[in-house]
Amino acid sequence: MTFSSAATAATPPIRKQRSELSAAGTALGALGMAAAVGVFAALLHVLSEVSPRIGPVFEGWSGSVDGSPLDAVRWFLGDMTEPLFFKSDLAAAGLLTGAVIAWWAGRRRKRWAGELSYGTGLWPWVFASAALSLALSNAAFGWMLDGGWQPTFVPFVCVAPAMVLVYGGGWWPCLTGAVLGAATTTPLALLLIPTVSAPLGLPAVVANVLAMAVGSAVSFAVARKLPWLAPRAVELRTVEPATQSGHPASGPTWKSDTFWAARRVLKDFTETHFFANELASAGVILGVGAAFALNPGLPSYGSNLLPGILFAQALTSAFGVVLWREWFRDGGWAATYASVVSVAPAAVLAFNGSWTSIIGGALLGALVAPPVARGITTRLPPGYHPVIANTAAMAISTAVALPVLGLLPH
């Protein structure tokens, strides 16, 4: 897991060896999962036509945060799924429900639950640090929401959880990561949106993930100087989850490759949260689907483009898993999730959900983001978490892919 967004830079988890993945089995599983998400997306599109349109909408949400504690809590929860371009409190409820079930099942060694936070056993600390960093970001910059949307969500998926995975559980890594994340990433995003994204005609996600990359690099540089932090080995649970088991002695099988690839695509939906768990991913997808069915004017910034975003995200993960399957050999990893939270959804929003944006964005993101992330990761100094490379790759691939897509008919 040398290249994982959540493997500790100093002590990557020890995994069972996985033999070479077959192209046919991997493609069947990955594209099959993408097709399943596509069917779900199509169902959501149909449901949107008959939606009762009950409950809140996105428009006006940010302006009501200061005067309504309920809206402030909803914004805080929505921030947890904004990295997926969902921005929905109901989606956050699904995310956390799935993660709690996975944690409960994992503690009881239920293999069907998959792994959570890479089998480190640190998920409670990962979530606590991320949530605290998010709370600090909202407390420090929430007053700016009167002027419209602000990137208060950015600390939730970078510095804080990565700090826990590098330095281990406990209050010192938890609190340090939370404070450093809120102090660096949100201010940087606020600075880079008007100075980088806007002048170049790029979506705000480019500035946001660039802020995560720079903020993470700065935070880990500071952390190396703090006397109360020291990188330490992360103890793994003794029972490996089913998704990471090696092939049987007879070697890889078509069935096992299919099963693994399908679960890998699903995991990519919560890789950015450092959960990387199928149940958490299913929970967030079902949660945002329910929110969209109730009122399409809430998720994905009220764009009504959630079905296209979901399908593009599953498709870009599937393309990446198939294209870079050799990097998953022998316990390896590839940043196939990077486009899921950058290029693919940004393309759908930028080009109003055209089929060119859905398929083209998914393919370009899968082609560019994982190898760029891998290349940067190999150049990181020891002790610097690979999230720096992965978020930098998101910024680069989005900045490259969207102008290219703009040249195509939509």
CSV table of C-alpha atoms in Angstrom, one decimal:
chain,number,residue,atom,x,y,z
A,1,MET,CA,0.0,0.0,0.0
A,2,THR,CA,2.9,2.2,-0.6
A,3,PHE,CA,0.9,4.6,-2.8
A,4,SER,CA,-2.3,4.6,-0.7
A,5,SER,CA,-4.0,7.9,0.2
A,6,ALA,CA,-4.2,6.5,3.7
A,7,ALA,CA,-1.3,4.2,4.2
A,8,THR,CA,1.2,5.5,6.7
A,9,ALA,CA,4.1,6.9,4.8
A,10,ALA,CA,6.6,5.4,7.3
A,11,THR,CA,5.0,2.0,8.0
A,12,PRO,CA,2.6,0.8,5.2
A,13,PRO,CA,0.2,-1.9,6.3
A,14,ILE,CA,1.3,-5.5,5.7
A,15,ARG,CA,-1.1,-7.1,3.3
A,16,LYS,CA,-1.5,-10.6,1.9
A,17,GLN,CA,-0.1,-11.0,-1.5
A,18,ARG,CA,-2.4,-10.7,-4.5
A,19,SER,CA,-1.5,-12.4,-7.7
A,20,GLU,CA,-2.0,-10.7,-11.1
A,21,LEU,CA,-5.5,-9.7,-11.9
A,22,SER,CA,-7.0,-10.9,-15.2
A,23,ALA,CA,-8.2,-8.3,-17.6
A,24,ALA,CA,-11.5,-10.1,-18.2
A,25,GLY,CA,-12.4,-10.7,-14.6
A,26,THR,CA,-11.4,-7.2,-13.5
A,27,ALA,CA,-13.3,-5.5,-16.4
A,28,LEU,CA,-16.4,-7.6,-15.6
A,29,GLY,CA,-16.4,-6.7,-12.0
A,30,ALA,CA,-15.5,-3.0,-12.3
A,31,LEU,CA,-17.7,-2.2,-15.3
A,32,GLY,CA,-20.5,-4.3,-13.7
A,33,MET,CA,-20.4,-2.2,-10.6
A,34,ALA,CA,-20.4,0.9,-12.8
A,35,ALA,CA,-23.4,-0.4,-14.6
A,36,ALA,CA,-25.2,-1.1,-11.3
A,37,VAL,CA,-24.6,2.5,-10.2
A,38,GLY,CA,-25.7,3.6,-13.6
A,39,VAL,CA,-29.0,1.8,-13.3
A,40,PHE,CA,-29.4,3.4,-9.8
A,41,ALA,CA,-28.7,6.8,-11.4
A,42,ALA,CA,-31.2,6.2,-14.1
A,43,LEU,CA,-33.8,5.3,-11.5
A,44,LEU,CA,-33.0,8.5,-9.7
A,45,HIS,CA,-33.5,10.5,-12.9
A,46,VAL,CA,-37.0,8.9,-13.3
A,47,LEU,CA,-37.8,9.6,-9.6
A,48,SER,CA,-36.8,13.2,-10.0
A,49,GLU,CA,-39.6,13.7,-12.5
A,50,VAL,CA,-42.2,12.7,-9.9
A,51,SER,CA,-40.4,13.9,-6.8
A,52,PRO,CA,-42.6,15.4,-4.1
A,53,ARG,CA,-40.0,18.1,-3.7
A,54,ILE,CA,-40.2,18.2,0.1
A,55,GLY,CA,-37.6,19.4,2.5
A,56,PRO,CA,-34.8,22.0,2.1
A,57,VAL,CA,-33.0,23.0,-1.1
A,58,PHE,CA,-29.5,24.2,-1.7
A,59,GLU,CA,-30.3,27.7,-2.7
A,60,GLY,CA,-30.2,30.0,0.2
A,61,TRP,CA,-28.7,27.4,2.5
A,62,SER,CA,-25.4,29.2,3.1
A,63,GLY,CA,-27.1,32.5,3.9
A,64,SER,CA,-29.3,30.9,6.6
A,65,VAL,CA,-26.4,29.2,8.5
A,66,ASP,CA,-25.6,32.2,10.7
A,67,GLY,CA,-29.2,32.6,11.9
A,68,SER,CA,-30.3,29.0,12.2
A,69,PRO,CA,-28.5,26.4,14.4
A,70,LEU,CA,-30.3,23.7,12.5
A,71,ASP,CA,-29.1,24.9,9.2
A,72,ALA,CA,-25.6,25.3,10.6
A,73,VAL,CA,-25.6,21.6,11.7
A,74,ARG,CA,-27.0,20.6,8.3
A,75,TRP,CA,-24.1,22.5,6.6
A,76,PHE,CA,-21.6,20.8,8.9
A,77,LEU,CA,-23.0,17.4,8.0
A,78,GLY,CA,-23.2,18.3,4.3
A,79,ASP,CA,-19.5,19.2,4.4
A,80,MET,CA,-18.8,15.6,5.0
A,81,THR,CA,-20.1,14.6,1.6
A,82,GLU,CA,-19.1,17.7,-0.3
A,83,PRO,CA,-15.8,16.1,-1.4
A,84,LEU,CA,-18.0,13.8,-3.5
A,85,PHE,CA,-19.9,16.8,-4.9
A,86,PHE,CA,-23.0,15.6,-3.0
A,87,LYS,CA,-23.4,18.3,-0.2
A,88,SER,CA,-26.3,16.6,1.6
A,89,ASP,CA,-26.9,16.0,5.3
A,90,LEU,CA,-28.9,12.9,4.5
A,91,ALA,CA,-26.0,11.6,2.4
A,92,ALA,CA,-23.7,12.2,5.5
A,93,ALA,CA,-26.2,10.2,7.6
A,94,GLY,CA,-25.8,7.3,5.1
A,95,LEU,CA,-22.0,7.6,5.1
A,96,LEU,CA,-21.7,7.5,8.9
A,97,THR,CA,-24.3,4.7,9.2
A,98,GLY,CA,-22.4,2.5,6.8
A,99,ALA,CA,-19.1,3.3,8.5
A,100,VAL,CA,-20.5,2.5,12.0
A,101,ILE,CA,-21.9,-0.8,10.7
A,102,ALA,CA,-18.6,-1.7,9.2
A,103,TRP,CA,-16.8,-0.8,12.4
A,104,TRP,CA,-19.2,-2.9,14.5
A,105,ALA,CA,-18.9,-5.8,12.1
A,106,GLY,CA,-15.2,-5.5,11.9
A,107,ARG,CA,-14.8,-5.6,15.7
A,108,ARG,CA,-16.7,-8.9,15.5
A,109,ARG,CA,-14.5,-10.1,12.7
A,110,LYS,CA,-17.4,-10.3,10.2
A,111,ARG,CA,-15.6,-10.6,6.9
A,112,TRP,CA,-18.5,-9.4,4.8
A,113,ALA,CA,-18.0,-5.9,6.2
A,114,GLY,CA,-14.7,-5.4,4.4
A,115,GLU,CA,-11.9,-3.3,6.0
A,116,LEU,CA,-12.3,0.2,7.4
A,117,SER,CA,-9.6,2.8,7.3
A,118,TYR,CA,-7.2,0.2,5.7
A,119,GLY,CA,-7.5,-2.3,8.5
A,120,THR,CA,-5.6,-0.1,10.9
A,121,GLY,CA,-8.2,-0.1,13.6
A,122,LEU,CA,-7.9,3.7,13.7
A,123,TRP,CA,-11.2,4.6,12.2
A,124,PRO,CA,-12.6,6.2,15.4
A,125,TRP,CA,-9.5,8.5,15.7
A,126,VAL,CA,-9.6,9.2,11.9
A,127,PHE,CA,-13.2,10.3,12.1
A,128,ALA,CA,-12.8,12.2,15.3
A,129,SER,CA,-9.8,14.2,14.0
A,130,ALA,CA,-11.5,14.9,10.7
A,131,ALA,CA,-14.8,16.0,12.3
A,132,LEU,CA,-13.0,18.2,14.8
A,133,SER,CA,-11.0,19.9,12.0
A,134,LEU,CA,-14.3,20.4,10.1
A,135,ALA,CA,-15.9,21.9,13.2
A,136,LEU,CA,-13.0,24.3,13.6
A,137,SER,CA,-13.2,25.3,9.9
A,138,ASN,CA,-16.9,26.0,10.2
A,139,ALA,CA,-16.4,28.0,13.5
A,140,ALA,CA,-13.6,30.1,12.0
A,141,PHE,CA,-15.0,30.7,8.6
A,142,GLY,CA,-18.7,30.1,8.8
A,143,TRP,CA,-19.4,33.8,9.2
A,144,MET,CA,-18.4,34.2,5.6
A,145,LEU,CA,-21.3,32.1,4.4
A,146,ASP,CA,-23.5,35.2,4.4
A,147,GLY,CA,-21.8,36.1,1.2
A,148,GLY,CA,-22.5,32.6,-0.4
A,149,TRP,CA,-20.9,29.2,-0.6
A,150,GLN,CA,-17.5,28.9,1.1
A,151,PRO,CA,-15.1,25.8,1.1
A,152,THR,CA,-15.5,25.1,4.8
A,153,PHE,CA,-15.3,21.3,4.0
A,154,VAL,CA,-11.7,21.0,2.8
A,155,PRO,CA,-10.0,20.0,6.2
A,156,PHE,CA,-12.3,16.9,6.5
A,157,VAL,CA,-10.5,14.8,3.9
A,158,CYS,CA,-6.8,15.6,4.1
A,159,VAL,CA,-4.6,16.8,7.0
A,160,ALA,CA,-6.4,15.6,10.0
A,161,PRO,CA,-7.1,11.9,9.1
A,162,ALA,CA,-3.7,11.6,7.4
A,163,MET,CA,-2.0,12.8,10.6
A,164,VAL,CA,-3.7,10.1,12.6
A,165,LEU,CA,-2.6,7.4,10.1
A,166,VAL,CA,1.0,8.6,10.2
A,167,TYR,CA,1.3,9.3,13.9
A,168,GLY,CA,-1.2,6.8,15.3
A,169,GLY,CA,-4.2,7.1,17.5
A,170,GLY,CA,-4.4,9.2,20.6
A,171,TRP,CA,-5.4,12.8,21.5
A,172,TRP,CA,-2.2,14.5,20.5
A,173,PRO,CA,-2.2,13.3,16.8
A,174,CYS,CA,-6.0,13.8,16.7
A,175,LEU,CA,-5.9,17.4,18.0
A,176,THR,CA,-2.8,18.4,16.2
A,177,GLY,CA,-4.1,17.2,12.8
A,178,ALA,CA,-7.4,18.9,13.4
A,179,VAL,CA,-5.9,22.3,14.2
A,180,LEU,CA,-3.3,22.2,11.5
A,181,GLY,CA,-5.9,21.1,8.9
A,182,ALA,CA,-8.3,23.9,9.7
A,183,ALA,CA,-5.5,26.5,10.0
A,184,THR,CA,-3.9,25.7,6.6
A,185,THR,CA,-6.4,24.2,4.1
A,186,THR,CA,-9.5,26.4,4.4
A,187,PRO,CA,-7.6,29.7,4.3
A,188,LEU,CA,-5.6,28.5,1.3
A,189,ALA,CA,-8.8,27.5,-0.5
A,190,LEU,CA,-10.3,30.9,0.2
A,191,LEU,CA,-7.2,32.5,-1.3
A,192,LEU,CA,-6.8,30.2,-4.3
A,193,ILE,CA,-10.3,30.2,-5.6
A,194,PRO,CA,-10.2,33.9,-6.7
A,195,THR,CA,-6.5,33.9,-7.6
A,196,VAL,CA,-6.2,30.6,-9.4
A,197,SER,CA,-9.5,29.0,-10.4
A,198,ALA,CA,-11.4,32.1,-11.3
A,199,PRO,CA,-8.8,33.8,-13.5
A,200,LEU,CA,-8.1,30.5,-15.4
A,201,GLY,CA,-11.8,29.7,-15.8
A,202,LEU,CA,-11.4,26.5,-13.9
A,203,PRO,CA,-13.9,25.1,-11.3
A,204,ALA,CA,-13.4,25.8,-7.6
A,205,VAL,CA,-12.4,22.1,-7.1
A,206,VAL,CA,-9.0,22.9,-8.6
A,207,ALA,CA,-8.3,25.5,-5.9
A,208,ASN,CA,-9.8,23.3,-3.2
A,209,VAL,CA,-7.7,20.2,-3.9
A,210,LEU,CA,-4.6,22.3,-4.5
A,211,ALA,CA,-5.2,23.9,-1.1
A,212,MET,CA,-5.4,20.3,0.4
A,213,ALA,CA,-2.1,19.4,-1.2
A,214,VAL,CA,-0.2,22.5,-0.2
A,215,GLY,CA,-1.9,22.6,3.3
A,216,SER,CA,-1.0,19.0,3.9
A,217,ALA,CA,2.6,19.5,2.9
A,218,VAL,CA,2.9,22.5,5.2
A,219,SER,CA,1.2,20.6,8.0
A,220,PHE,CA,3.4,17.6,7.8
A,221,ALA,CA,6.5,19.9,7.7
A,222,VAL,CA,5.3,21.5,10.9
A,223,ALA,CA,4.4,18.2,12.5
A,224,ARG,CA,8.0,16.9,12.0
A,225,LYS,CA,9.1,19.7,14.4
A,226,LEU,CA,6.6,19.1,17.1
A,227,PRO,CA,8.1,17.2,20.1
A,228,TRP,CA,4.8,15.5,21.1
A,229,LEU,CA,4.5,13.7,17.7
A,230,ALA,CA,6.6,10.8,16.5
A,231,PRO,CA,5.8,8.5,13.6
A,232,ARG,CA,4.9,5.1,14.9
A,233,ALA,CA,3.8,1.7,13.5
A,234,VAL,CA,0.1,1.2,13.2
A,235,GLU,CA,-1.1,-2.1,14.6
A,236,LEU,CA,-3.3,-4.0,12.2
A,237,ARG,CA,-6.2,-6.3,13.2
A,238,THR,CA,-5.1,-9.9,13.1
A,239,VAL,CA,-7.9,-10.9,10.7
A,240,GLU,CA,-7.6,-9.5,7.2
A,241,PRO,CA,-11.0,-8.7,5.5
A,242,ALA,CA,-12.2,-10.7,2.6
A,243,THR,CA,-11.4,-7.9,0.1
A,244,GLN,CA,-7.7,-8.2,0.7
A,245,SER,CA,-7.4,-11.9,0.9
A,246,GLY,CA,-4.9,-13.5,-1.5
A,247,HIS,CA,-6.1,-15.9,-4.1
A,248,PRO,CA,-6.4,-19.6,-3.2
A,249,ALA,CA,-3.4,-21.8,-3.7
A,250,SER,CA,-4.6,-22.7,-7.2
A,251,GLY,CA,-4.1,-19.1,-8.2
A,252,PRO,CA,-6.4,-16.3,-9.3
A,253,THR,CA,-9.8,-17.1,-10.6
A,254,TRP,CA,-12.2,-15.3,-12.9
A,255,LYS,CA,-14.8,-15.2,-10.1
A,256,SER,CA,-12.4,-13.8,-7.4
A,257,ASP,CA,-11.1,-11.1,-9.8
A,258,THR,CA,-14.7,-10.0,-10.6
A,259,PHE,CA,-15.7,-9.9,-7.0
A,260,TRP,CA,-12.6,-7.9,-6.0
A,261,ALA,CA,-13.0,-5.4,-8.8
A,262,ALA,CA,-16.6,-4.7,-8.0
A,263,ARG,CA,-15.8,-4.0,-4.4
A,264,ARG,CA,-12.8,-1.9,-5.3
A,265,VAL,CA,-15.0,0.4,-7.4
A,266,LEU,CA,-17.5,0.7,-4.5
A,267,LYS,CA,-14.7,1.5,-2.0
A,268,ASP,CA,-13.4,4.4,-4.1
A,269,PHE,CA,-16.5,6.4,-3.2
A,270,THR,CA,-15.2,6.7,0.4
A,271,GLU,CA,-11.4,6.5,-0.2
A,272,THR,CA,-11.2,10.3,0.0
A,273,HIS,CA,-12.7,10.1,3.5
A,274,PHE,CA,-10.0,7.6,4.5
A,275,PHE,CA,-12.8,5.1,5.2
A,276,ALA,CA,-12.4,3.1,1.9
A,277,ASN,CA,-15.2,0.8,2.9
A,278,GLU,CA,-17.9,-0.7,0.8
A,279,LEU,CA,-20.7,-0.3,3.4
A,280,ALA,CA,-19.8,3.3,4.0
A,281,SER,CA,-19.9,3.8,0.2
A,282,ALA,CA,-23.2,2.1,-0.2
A,283,GLY,CA,-24.5,4.2,2.7
A,284,VAL,CA,-23.5,7.5,1.1
A,285,ILE,CA,-24.8,6.5,-2.3
A,286,LEU,CA,-28.2,5.4,-0.9
A,287,GLY,CA,-28.3,8.5,1.4
A,288,VAL,CA,-27.7,11.0,-1.4
A,289,GLY,CA,-30.1,9.0,-3.6
A,290,ALA,CA,-32.9,9.4,-1.0
A,291,ALA,CA,-32.1,13.1,-0.7
A,292,PHE,CA,-32.4,13.5,-4.4
A,293,ALA,CA,-35.6,11.6,-4.7
A,294,LEU,CA,-37.2,13.7,-1.9
A,295,ASN,CA,-36.0,17.0,-3.5
A,296,PRO,CA,-33.6,17.2,-6.5
A,297,GLY,CA,-33.0,20.8,-5.5
A,298,LEU,CA,-30.7,19.9,-2.6
A,299,PRO,CA,-27.8,17.5,-3.5
A,300,SER,CA,-25.0,18.5,-5.8
A,301,TYR,CA,-25.6,22.2,-5.3
A,302,GLY,CA,-29.2,22.0,-6.5
A,303,SER,CA,-27.9,21.3,-10.1
A,304,ASN,CA,-30.2,18.3,-10.7
A,305,LEU,CA,-27.2,16.6,-12.1
A,306,LEU,CA,-26.7,14.0,-9.4
A,307,PRO,CA,-27.5,11.0,-11.6
A,308,GLY,CA,-24.9,12.0,-14.1
A,309,ILE,CA,-22.3,12.7,-11.4
A,310,LEU,CA,-22.9,9.3,-9.8
A,311,PHE,CA,-22.6,7.4,-13.0
A,312,ALA,CA,-19.5,9.3,-14.1
A,313,GLN,CA,-17.9,8.6,-10.7
A,314,ALA,CA,-18.5,4.9,-10.9
A,315,LEU,CA,-17.3,4.8,-14.5
A,316,THR,CA,-14.1,6.7,-13.8
A,317,SER,CA,-13.2,4.3,-11.0
A,318,ALA,CA,-14.0,1.3,-13.1
A,319,PHE,CA,-11.8,2.6,-16.0
A,320,GLY,CA,-9.0,3.3,-13.5
A,321,VAL,CA,-9.2,-0.1,-11.9
A,322,VAL,CA,-9.0,-1.9,-15.2
A,323,LEU,CA,-6.3,0.4,-16.7
A,324,TRP,CA,-4.0,0.3,-13.6
A,325,ARG,CA,-4.9,-3.2,-12.3
A,326,GLU,CA,-1.2,-4.3,-12.3
A,327,TRP,CA,-0.5,-1.7,-9.6
A,328,PHE,CA,-2.9,-3.5,-7.2
A,329,ARG,CA,-0.7,-6.7,-7.5
A,330,ASP,CA,1.1,-8.0,-4.4
A,331,GLY,CA,-0.8,-5.7,-2.0
A,332,GLY,CA,-0.3,-2.6,-4.1
A,333,TRP,CA,-2.6,0.3,-4.7
A,334,ALA,CA,-3.5,2.9,-7.2
A,335,ALA,CA,-5.2,6.3,-6.7
A,336,THR,CA,-8.2,5.3,-8.8
A,337,TYR,CA,-10.4,7.3,-6.5
A,338,ALA,CA,-8.7,10.6,-7.5
A,339,SER,CA,-10.9,11.3,-10.5
A,340,VAL,CA,-14.0,10.2,-8.5
A,341,VAL,CA,-13.7,13.4,-6.4
A,342,SER,CA,-12.3,15.7,-9.1
A,343,VAL,CA,-12.3,15.3,-12.8
A,344,ALA,CA,-15.4,13.2,-13.3
A,345,PRO,CA,-18.0,15.2,-11.3
A,346,ALA,CA,-16.4,18.5,-12.2
A,347,ALA,CA,-16.8,17.7,-15.9
A,348,VAL,CA,-20.5,16.8,-15.4
A,349,LEU,CA,-21.2,20.1,-13.7
A,350,ALA,CA,-19.1,22.1,-16.1
A,351,PHE,CA,-20.9,20.8,-19.2
A,352,ASN,CA,-24.4,20.4,-17.8
A,353,GLY,CA,-24.4,16.6,-17.7
A,354,SER,CA,-23.8,15.9,-21.4
A,355,TRP,CA,-22.8,12.4,-22.4
A,356,THR,CA,-19.5,13.7,-23.6
A,357,SER,CA,-18.8,15.1,-20.2
A,358,ILE,CA,-19.8,11.9,-18.4
A,359,ILE,CA,-17.9,9.5,-20.5
A,360,GLY,CA,-15.1,11.8,-21.5
A,361,GLY,CA,-14.5,13.1,-18.0
A,362,ALA,CA,-14.5,9.6,-16.6
A,363,LEU,CA,-12.0,8.3,-19.1
A,364,LEU,CA,-9.6,11.3,-19.0
A,365,GLY,CA,-9.7,11.3,-15.2
A,366,ALA,CA,-8.9,7.6,-15.1
A,367,LEU,CA,-6.1,8.0,-17.6
A,368,VAL,CA,-4.3,11.0,-16.0
A,369,ALA,CA,-5.0,11.2,-12.2
A,370,PRO,CA,-3.6,7.8,-10.9
A,371,PRO,CA,-0.3,7.9,-12.7
A,372,VAL,CA,0.3,11.5,-11.7
A,373,ALA,CA,-0.5,10.7,-8.1
A,374,ARG,CA,1.9,7.7,-8.2
A,375,GLY,CA,4.7,9.8,-9.8
A,376,ILE,CA,4.4,12.5,-7.1
A,377,THR,CA,4.2,10.0,-4.3
A,378,THR,CA,7.5,8.4,-5.2
A,379,ARG,CA,9.2,11.8,-4.7
A,380,LEU,CA,7.7,12.6,-1.3
A,381,PRO,CA,10.2,12.6,1.6
A,382,PRO,CA,9.7,10.1,4.4
A,383,GLY,CA,7.0,11.0,6.8
A,384,TYR,CA,4.9,13.0,4.3
A,385,HIS,CA,1.6,11.3,3.7
A,386,PRO,CA,0.7,10.4,0.1
A,387,VAL,CA,-2.5,12.4,0.4
A,388,ILE,CA,-0.3,15.3,-0.7
A,389,ALA,CA,0.4,13.6,-4.0
A,390,ASN,CA,-3.1,12.4,-4.5
A,391,THR,CA,-4.7,15.8,-4.0
A,392,ALA,CA,-2.0,17.5,-6.2
A,393,ALA,CA,-2.9,14.9,-8.9
A,394,MET,CA,-6.6,15.9,-8.6
A,395,ALA,CA,-5.7,19.6,-9.2
A,396,ILE,CA,-3.4,18.8,-12.2
A,397,SER,CA,-5.7,16.3,-13.9
A,398,THR,CA,-8.8,18.5,-13.5
A,399,ALA,CA,-6.9,21.6,-14.9
A,400,VAL,CA,-5.8,19.5,-17.9
A,401,ALA,CA,-8.9,17.5,-18.6
A,402,LEU,CA,-11.6,20.2,-18.5
A,403,PRO,CA,-10.1,22.4,-21.2
A,404,VAL,CA,-9.6,19.3,-23.4
A,405,LEU,CA,-13.3,18.4,-22.8
A,406,GLY,CA,-14.2,21.9,-23.7
A,407,LEU,CA,-12.9,21.3,-27.2
A,408,LEU,CA,-15.4,18.5,-27.8
A,409,PRO,CA,-19.1,18.8,-28.8
A,410,HIS,CA,-21.6,18.7,-26.0
